Short mmCIF file of C-alpha atoms and ligand atoms in Angstrom, two decimals:
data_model
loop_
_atom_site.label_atom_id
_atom_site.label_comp_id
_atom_site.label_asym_id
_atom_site.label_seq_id
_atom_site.Cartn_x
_atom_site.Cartn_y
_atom_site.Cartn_z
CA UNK A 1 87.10 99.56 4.52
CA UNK A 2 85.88 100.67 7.83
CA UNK A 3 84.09 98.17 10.93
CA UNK A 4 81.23 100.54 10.05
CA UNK A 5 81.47 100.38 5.84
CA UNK A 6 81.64 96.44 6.34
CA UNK A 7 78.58 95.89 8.78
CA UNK A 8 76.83 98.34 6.19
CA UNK A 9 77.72 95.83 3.33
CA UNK A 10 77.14 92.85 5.19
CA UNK A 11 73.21 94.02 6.39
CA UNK A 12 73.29 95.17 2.34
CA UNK A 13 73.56 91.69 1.03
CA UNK A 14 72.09 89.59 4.25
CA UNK A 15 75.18 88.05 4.61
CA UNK A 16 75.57 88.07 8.91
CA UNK A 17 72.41 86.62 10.04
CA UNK A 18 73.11 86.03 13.57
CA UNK A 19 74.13 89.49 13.67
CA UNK A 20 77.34 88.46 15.45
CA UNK A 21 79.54 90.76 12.95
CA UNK A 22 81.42 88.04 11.77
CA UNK A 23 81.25 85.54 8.28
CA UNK A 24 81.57 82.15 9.33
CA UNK A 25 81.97 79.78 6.41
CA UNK A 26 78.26 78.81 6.47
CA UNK A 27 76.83 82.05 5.67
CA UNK A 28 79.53 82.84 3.44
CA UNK A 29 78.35 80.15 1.21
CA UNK A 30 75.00 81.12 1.35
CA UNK A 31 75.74 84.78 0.23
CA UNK A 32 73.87 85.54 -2.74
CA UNK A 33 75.78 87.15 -5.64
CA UNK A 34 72.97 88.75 -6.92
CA UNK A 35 73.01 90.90 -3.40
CA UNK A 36 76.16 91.57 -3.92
CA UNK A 37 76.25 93.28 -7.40
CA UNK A 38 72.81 95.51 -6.30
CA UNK A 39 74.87 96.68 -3.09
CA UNK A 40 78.28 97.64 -5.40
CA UNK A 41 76.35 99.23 -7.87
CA UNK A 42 74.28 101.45 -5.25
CA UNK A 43 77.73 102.42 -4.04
CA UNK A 44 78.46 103.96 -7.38
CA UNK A 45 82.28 103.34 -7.35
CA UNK A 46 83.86 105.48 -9.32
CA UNK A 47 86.17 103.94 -11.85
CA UNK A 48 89.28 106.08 -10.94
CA UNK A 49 88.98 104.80 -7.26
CA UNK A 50 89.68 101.04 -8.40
CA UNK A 51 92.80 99.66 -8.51
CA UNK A 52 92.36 98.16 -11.42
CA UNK A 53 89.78 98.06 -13.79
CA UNK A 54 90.64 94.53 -16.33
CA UNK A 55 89.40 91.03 -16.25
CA UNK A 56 92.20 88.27 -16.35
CA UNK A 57 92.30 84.12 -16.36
CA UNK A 58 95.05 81.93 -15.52
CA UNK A 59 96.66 79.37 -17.84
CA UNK A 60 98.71 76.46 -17.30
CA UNK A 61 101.67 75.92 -19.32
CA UNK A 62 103.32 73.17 -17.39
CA UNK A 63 104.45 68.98 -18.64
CA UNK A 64 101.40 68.69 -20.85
CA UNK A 65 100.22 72.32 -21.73
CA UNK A 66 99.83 72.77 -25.29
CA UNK A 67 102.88 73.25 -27.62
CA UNK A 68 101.97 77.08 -27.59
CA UNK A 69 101.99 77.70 -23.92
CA UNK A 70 105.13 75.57 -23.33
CA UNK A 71 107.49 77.63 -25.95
CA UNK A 72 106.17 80.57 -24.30
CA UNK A 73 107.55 78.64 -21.13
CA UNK A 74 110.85 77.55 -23.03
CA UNK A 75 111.49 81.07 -24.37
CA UNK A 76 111.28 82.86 -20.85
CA UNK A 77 113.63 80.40 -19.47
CA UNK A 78 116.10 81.44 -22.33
CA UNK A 79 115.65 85.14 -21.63
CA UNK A 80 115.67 85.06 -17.83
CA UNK A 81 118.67 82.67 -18.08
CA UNK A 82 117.57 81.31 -14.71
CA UNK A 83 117.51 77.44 -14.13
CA UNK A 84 114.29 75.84 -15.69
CA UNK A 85 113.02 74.32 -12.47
CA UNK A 86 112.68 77.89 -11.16
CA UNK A 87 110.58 79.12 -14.16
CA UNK A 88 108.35 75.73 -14.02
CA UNK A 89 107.61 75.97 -10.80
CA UNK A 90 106.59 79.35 -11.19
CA UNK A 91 102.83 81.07 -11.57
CA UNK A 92 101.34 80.34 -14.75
CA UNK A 93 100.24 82.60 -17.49
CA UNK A 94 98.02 85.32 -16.90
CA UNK A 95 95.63 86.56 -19.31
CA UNK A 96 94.45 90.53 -18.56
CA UNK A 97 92.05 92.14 -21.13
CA UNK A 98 91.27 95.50 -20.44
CA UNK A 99 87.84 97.20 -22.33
CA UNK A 100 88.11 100.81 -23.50
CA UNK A 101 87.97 102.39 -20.09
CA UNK A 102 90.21 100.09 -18.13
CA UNK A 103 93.35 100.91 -16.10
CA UNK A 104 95.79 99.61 -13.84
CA UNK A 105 97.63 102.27 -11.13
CA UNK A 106 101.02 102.08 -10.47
CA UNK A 107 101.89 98.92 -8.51
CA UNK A 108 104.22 96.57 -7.96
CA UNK A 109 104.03 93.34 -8.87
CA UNK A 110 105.79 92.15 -5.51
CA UNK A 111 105.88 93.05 -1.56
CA UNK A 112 108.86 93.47 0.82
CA UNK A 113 110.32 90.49 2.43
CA UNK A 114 110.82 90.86 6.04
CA UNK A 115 112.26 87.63 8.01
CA UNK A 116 108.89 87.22 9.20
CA UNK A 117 107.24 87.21 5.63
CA UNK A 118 106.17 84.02 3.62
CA UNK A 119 105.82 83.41 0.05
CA UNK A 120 103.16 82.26 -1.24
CA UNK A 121 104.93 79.57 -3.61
CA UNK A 122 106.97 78.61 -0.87
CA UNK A 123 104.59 78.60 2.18
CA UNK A 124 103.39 75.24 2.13
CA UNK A 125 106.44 73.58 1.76
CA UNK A 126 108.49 75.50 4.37
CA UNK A 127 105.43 74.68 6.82
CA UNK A 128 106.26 77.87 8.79
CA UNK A 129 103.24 80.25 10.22
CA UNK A 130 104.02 83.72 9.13
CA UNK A 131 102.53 87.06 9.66
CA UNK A 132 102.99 88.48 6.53
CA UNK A 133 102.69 87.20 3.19
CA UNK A 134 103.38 88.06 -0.50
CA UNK A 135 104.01 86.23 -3.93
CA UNK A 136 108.04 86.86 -4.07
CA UNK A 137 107.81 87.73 -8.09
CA UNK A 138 111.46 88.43 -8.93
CA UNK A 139 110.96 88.49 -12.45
CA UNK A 140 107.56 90.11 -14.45
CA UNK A 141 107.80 89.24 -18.43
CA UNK A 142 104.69 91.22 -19.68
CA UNK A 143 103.59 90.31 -23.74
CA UNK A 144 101.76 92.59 -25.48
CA UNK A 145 99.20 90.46 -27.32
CA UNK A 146 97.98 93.37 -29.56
CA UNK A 147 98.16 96.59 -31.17
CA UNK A 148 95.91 99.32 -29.07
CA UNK A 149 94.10 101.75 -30.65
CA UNK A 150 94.62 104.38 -27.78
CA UNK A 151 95.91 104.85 -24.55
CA UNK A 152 97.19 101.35 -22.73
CA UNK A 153 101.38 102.33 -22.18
CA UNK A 154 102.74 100.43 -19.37
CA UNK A 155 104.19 103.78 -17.21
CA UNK A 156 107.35 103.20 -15.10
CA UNK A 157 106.39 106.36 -12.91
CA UNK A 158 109.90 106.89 -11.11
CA UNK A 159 112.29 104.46 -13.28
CA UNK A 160 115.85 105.73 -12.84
CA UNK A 161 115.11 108.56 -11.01
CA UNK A 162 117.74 108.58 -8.47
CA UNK A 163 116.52 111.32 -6.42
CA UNK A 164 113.12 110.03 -6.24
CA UNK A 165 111.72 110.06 -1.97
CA UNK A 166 108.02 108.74 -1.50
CA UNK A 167 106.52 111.93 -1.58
CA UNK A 168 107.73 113.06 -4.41
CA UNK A 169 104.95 110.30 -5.71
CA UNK A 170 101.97 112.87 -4.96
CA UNK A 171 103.14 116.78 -5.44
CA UNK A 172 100.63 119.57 -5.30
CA UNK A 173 97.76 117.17 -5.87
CA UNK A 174 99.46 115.24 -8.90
CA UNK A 175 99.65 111.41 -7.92
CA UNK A 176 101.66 109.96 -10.18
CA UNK A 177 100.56 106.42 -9.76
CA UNK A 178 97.21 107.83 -11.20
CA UNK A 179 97.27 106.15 -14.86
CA UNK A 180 94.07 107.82 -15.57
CA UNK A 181 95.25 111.20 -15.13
CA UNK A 182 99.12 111.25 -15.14
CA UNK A 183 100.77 108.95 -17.03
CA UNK A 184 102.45 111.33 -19.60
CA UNK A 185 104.43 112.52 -16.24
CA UNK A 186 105.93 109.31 -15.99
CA UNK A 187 109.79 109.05 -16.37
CA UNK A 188 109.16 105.70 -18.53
CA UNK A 189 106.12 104.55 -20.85
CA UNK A 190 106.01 101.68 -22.95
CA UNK A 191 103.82 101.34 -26.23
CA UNK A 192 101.89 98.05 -26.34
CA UNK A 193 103.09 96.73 -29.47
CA UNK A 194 101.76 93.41 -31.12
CA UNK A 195 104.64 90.15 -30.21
CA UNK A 196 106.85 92.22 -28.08
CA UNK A 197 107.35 91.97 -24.68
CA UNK A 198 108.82 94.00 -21.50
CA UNK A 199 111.02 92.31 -18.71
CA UNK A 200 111.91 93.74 -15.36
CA UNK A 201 113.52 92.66 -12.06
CA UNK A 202 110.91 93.48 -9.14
CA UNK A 203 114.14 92.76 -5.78
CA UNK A 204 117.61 93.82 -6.21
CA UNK A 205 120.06 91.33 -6.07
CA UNK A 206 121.75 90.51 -2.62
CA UNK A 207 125.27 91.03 -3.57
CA UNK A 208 125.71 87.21 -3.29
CA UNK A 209 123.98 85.70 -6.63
CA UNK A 210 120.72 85.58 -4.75
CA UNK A 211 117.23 87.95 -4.78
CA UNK A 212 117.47 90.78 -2.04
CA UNK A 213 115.50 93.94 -1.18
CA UNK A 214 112.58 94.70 -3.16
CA UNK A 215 113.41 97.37 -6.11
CA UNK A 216 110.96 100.34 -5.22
CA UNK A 217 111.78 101.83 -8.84
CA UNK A 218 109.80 98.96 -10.51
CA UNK A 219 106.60 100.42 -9.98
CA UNK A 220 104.92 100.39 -12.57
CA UNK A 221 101.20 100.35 -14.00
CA UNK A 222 98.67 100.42 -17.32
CA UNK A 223 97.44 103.66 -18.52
CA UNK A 224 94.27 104.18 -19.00
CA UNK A 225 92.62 102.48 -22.56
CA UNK A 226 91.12 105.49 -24.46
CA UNK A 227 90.42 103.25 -27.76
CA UNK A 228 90.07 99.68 -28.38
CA UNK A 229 90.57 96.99 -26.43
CA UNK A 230 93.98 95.92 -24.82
CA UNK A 231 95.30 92.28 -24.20
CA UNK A 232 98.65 91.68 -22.01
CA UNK A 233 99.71 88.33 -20.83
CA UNK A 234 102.06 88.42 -17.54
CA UNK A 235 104.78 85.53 -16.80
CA UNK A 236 105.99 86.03 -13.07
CA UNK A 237 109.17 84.02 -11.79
CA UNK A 238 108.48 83.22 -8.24
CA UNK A 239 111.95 83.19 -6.18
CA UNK A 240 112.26 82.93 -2.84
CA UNK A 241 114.62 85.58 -1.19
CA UNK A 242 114.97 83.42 1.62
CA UNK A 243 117.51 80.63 0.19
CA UNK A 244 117.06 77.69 2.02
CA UNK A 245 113.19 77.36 1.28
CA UNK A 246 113.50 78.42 -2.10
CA UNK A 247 115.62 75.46 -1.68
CA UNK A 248 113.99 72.95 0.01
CA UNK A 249 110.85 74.01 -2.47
CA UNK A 250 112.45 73.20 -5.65
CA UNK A 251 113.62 69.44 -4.32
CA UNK A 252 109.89 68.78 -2.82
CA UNK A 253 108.71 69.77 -6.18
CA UNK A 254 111.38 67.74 -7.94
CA UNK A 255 109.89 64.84 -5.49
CA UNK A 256 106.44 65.36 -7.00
CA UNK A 257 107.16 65.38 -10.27
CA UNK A 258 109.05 61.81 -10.30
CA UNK A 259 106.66 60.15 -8.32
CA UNK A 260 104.15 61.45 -11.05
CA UNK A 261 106.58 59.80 -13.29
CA UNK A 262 106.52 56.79 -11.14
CA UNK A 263 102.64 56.52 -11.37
CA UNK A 264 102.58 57.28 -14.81
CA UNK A 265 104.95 54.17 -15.81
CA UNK A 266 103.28 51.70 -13.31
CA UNK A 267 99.76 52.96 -15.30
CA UNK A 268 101.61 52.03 -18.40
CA UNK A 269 102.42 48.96 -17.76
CA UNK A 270 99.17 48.54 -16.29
CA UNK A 271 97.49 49.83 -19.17
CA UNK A 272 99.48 47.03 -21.75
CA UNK A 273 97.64 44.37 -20.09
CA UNK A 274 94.05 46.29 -20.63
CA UNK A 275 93.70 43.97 -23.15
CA UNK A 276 94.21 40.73 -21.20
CA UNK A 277 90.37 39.96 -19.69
CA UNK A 278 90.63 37.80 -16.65
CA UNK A 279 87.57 36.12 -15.67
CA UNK A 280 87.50 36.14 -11.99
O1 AKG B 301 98.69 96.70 -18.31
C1 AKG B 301 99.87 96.94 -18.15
O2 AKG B 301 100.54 97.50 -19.02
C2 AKG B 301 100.51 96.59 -16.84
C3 AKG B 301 99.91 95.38 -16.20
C4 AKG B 301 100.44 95.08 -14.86
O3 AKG B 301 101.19 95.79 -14.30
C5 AKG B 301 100.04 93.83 -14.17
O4 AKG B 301 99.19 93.09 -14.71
O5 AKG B 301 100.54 93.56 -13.07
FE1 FE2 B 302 102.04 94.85 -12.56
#
């Protein structure tokens, strides 16, 4: 968006009163959602410009989750092979349906990690300030949750193309990362297929066991749904490629979770005397 294109939207939905061009929290809360579906659909936004056209929801599959969403858990520990705490520490589940209509372009799932980038998992923890962020997904697991009528391949636009150079991306007004137009140009496409699922690495290794650069060849997106309705589920492992806070994240956590243990015994015990009414 341009400084222009924003102080359009904002007079659009009321939300700068003072005028000063900026949202302070205050009149952020008092935006009215209403306002701001009138103003997007007077903008007629055409479907092909989005990035993504799906709805998704999150769901937790850690100590507790039910039995369903912690085999899912279990089973992408066994396939990654990577130790559990990584994998339980990582995002949990997401849900995307996508309507007849609905697309994803070519992506990826993950940014580049300069030294001066943070991940999100880790940020917190390593209680560093950093210009850049991004969510450090090494690993993406996507399920395929049903059968599609039409349309909905996951396209791998330049997988093993060893010649491939950014610009080879858009060529005489073919972009490639358009999964509305062009995915049957892709080198790779994968059929949604009820119970199966499709696992790729989004960083190189380092040469030294550990995550490195970010693979550009894992781009990747979902083609547009002629037919029928599609429903993926994502699993992303969240690894540091900085070592040391991947580190120092994974014993913090491991902190957390016994003093929940702690808390939960003392509540026990607690909870064995319910029975014992003291009159004070
Ligand atoms: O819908 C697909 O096949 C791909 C989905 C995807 O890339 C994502 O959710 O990040
Ligand atoms: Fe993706």
């Amino acid at each position: 968006m341009t400084p222009e294109s924003i102080r359009e939207m904002y007079t659009a939905v009321k939300a700068d009163p003072d005028g000063n061009g900026v949202l302070s929290l205050e009149e952020f809360k008092q935006l009215n959602i209403r306002d701001f579906h009138k103003y997007m659909g007077s903008q007629k936004v055409k479907m092909s410009d989005l990035v993504r056209n799906s709805q998704h929801t999150w769901l937790y599959q850690g100590e507790g989750a039910h039995q369903v969403m912690r085999s899912i858990r279990q089973r992408v520990i066994h396939l990654t092979r990577l130790p559990p705490e990584i994998v339980e520490h990582s995002e949990p589940l997401q849900v995307v349906r996508y309507d007849q209509g609905g697309h994803y372009h070519a992506h990826m799932d993950s940014g580049p990690v300069f030294p001066e980038t943070a991940c999100t998992h880790t940020k917190l923890v390593a209680n560093e300030t950093a210009p850049f962020e991004t969510s450090c997904r090494y690993i993406t697991v996507l399920f395929y949750l049903n059968n599609v009528t039409g349309g909905g391949e996951t396209t791998f636009p330049i997988a093993d193309n060893r010649t491939y150079e950014e610009m080879s991306l858009i060529q005489n007004d073919i972009d490639l990362r358009d999964t509305r137009k062009h995915c049957d140009k892709g080198n790779l496409r994968v059929k949604p297929l009820q119970g199966t699922a499709v696992f790729w690495y989004n960083y190189l290794s380092d040469g030294e066991g550990w995550v490195g650069d970010l693979d550009e060849y894992s781009l990747h997106g979902g083609c547009l749904v002629t037919e029928g309705t599609k429903w993926i589920a994502n699993n992303w492992i969240n690894v540091d490629p900085n070592k040391r806070r991947q580190l120092q994240f994974q014993e913090e956590m491991a902190r957390y979770t016994n003093k929940e243990e702690e808390d939960q015994s003392e509540w026990t015990v607690d909870k064995s005397y319910s029975h014992v009414h003291v009159e004070l």
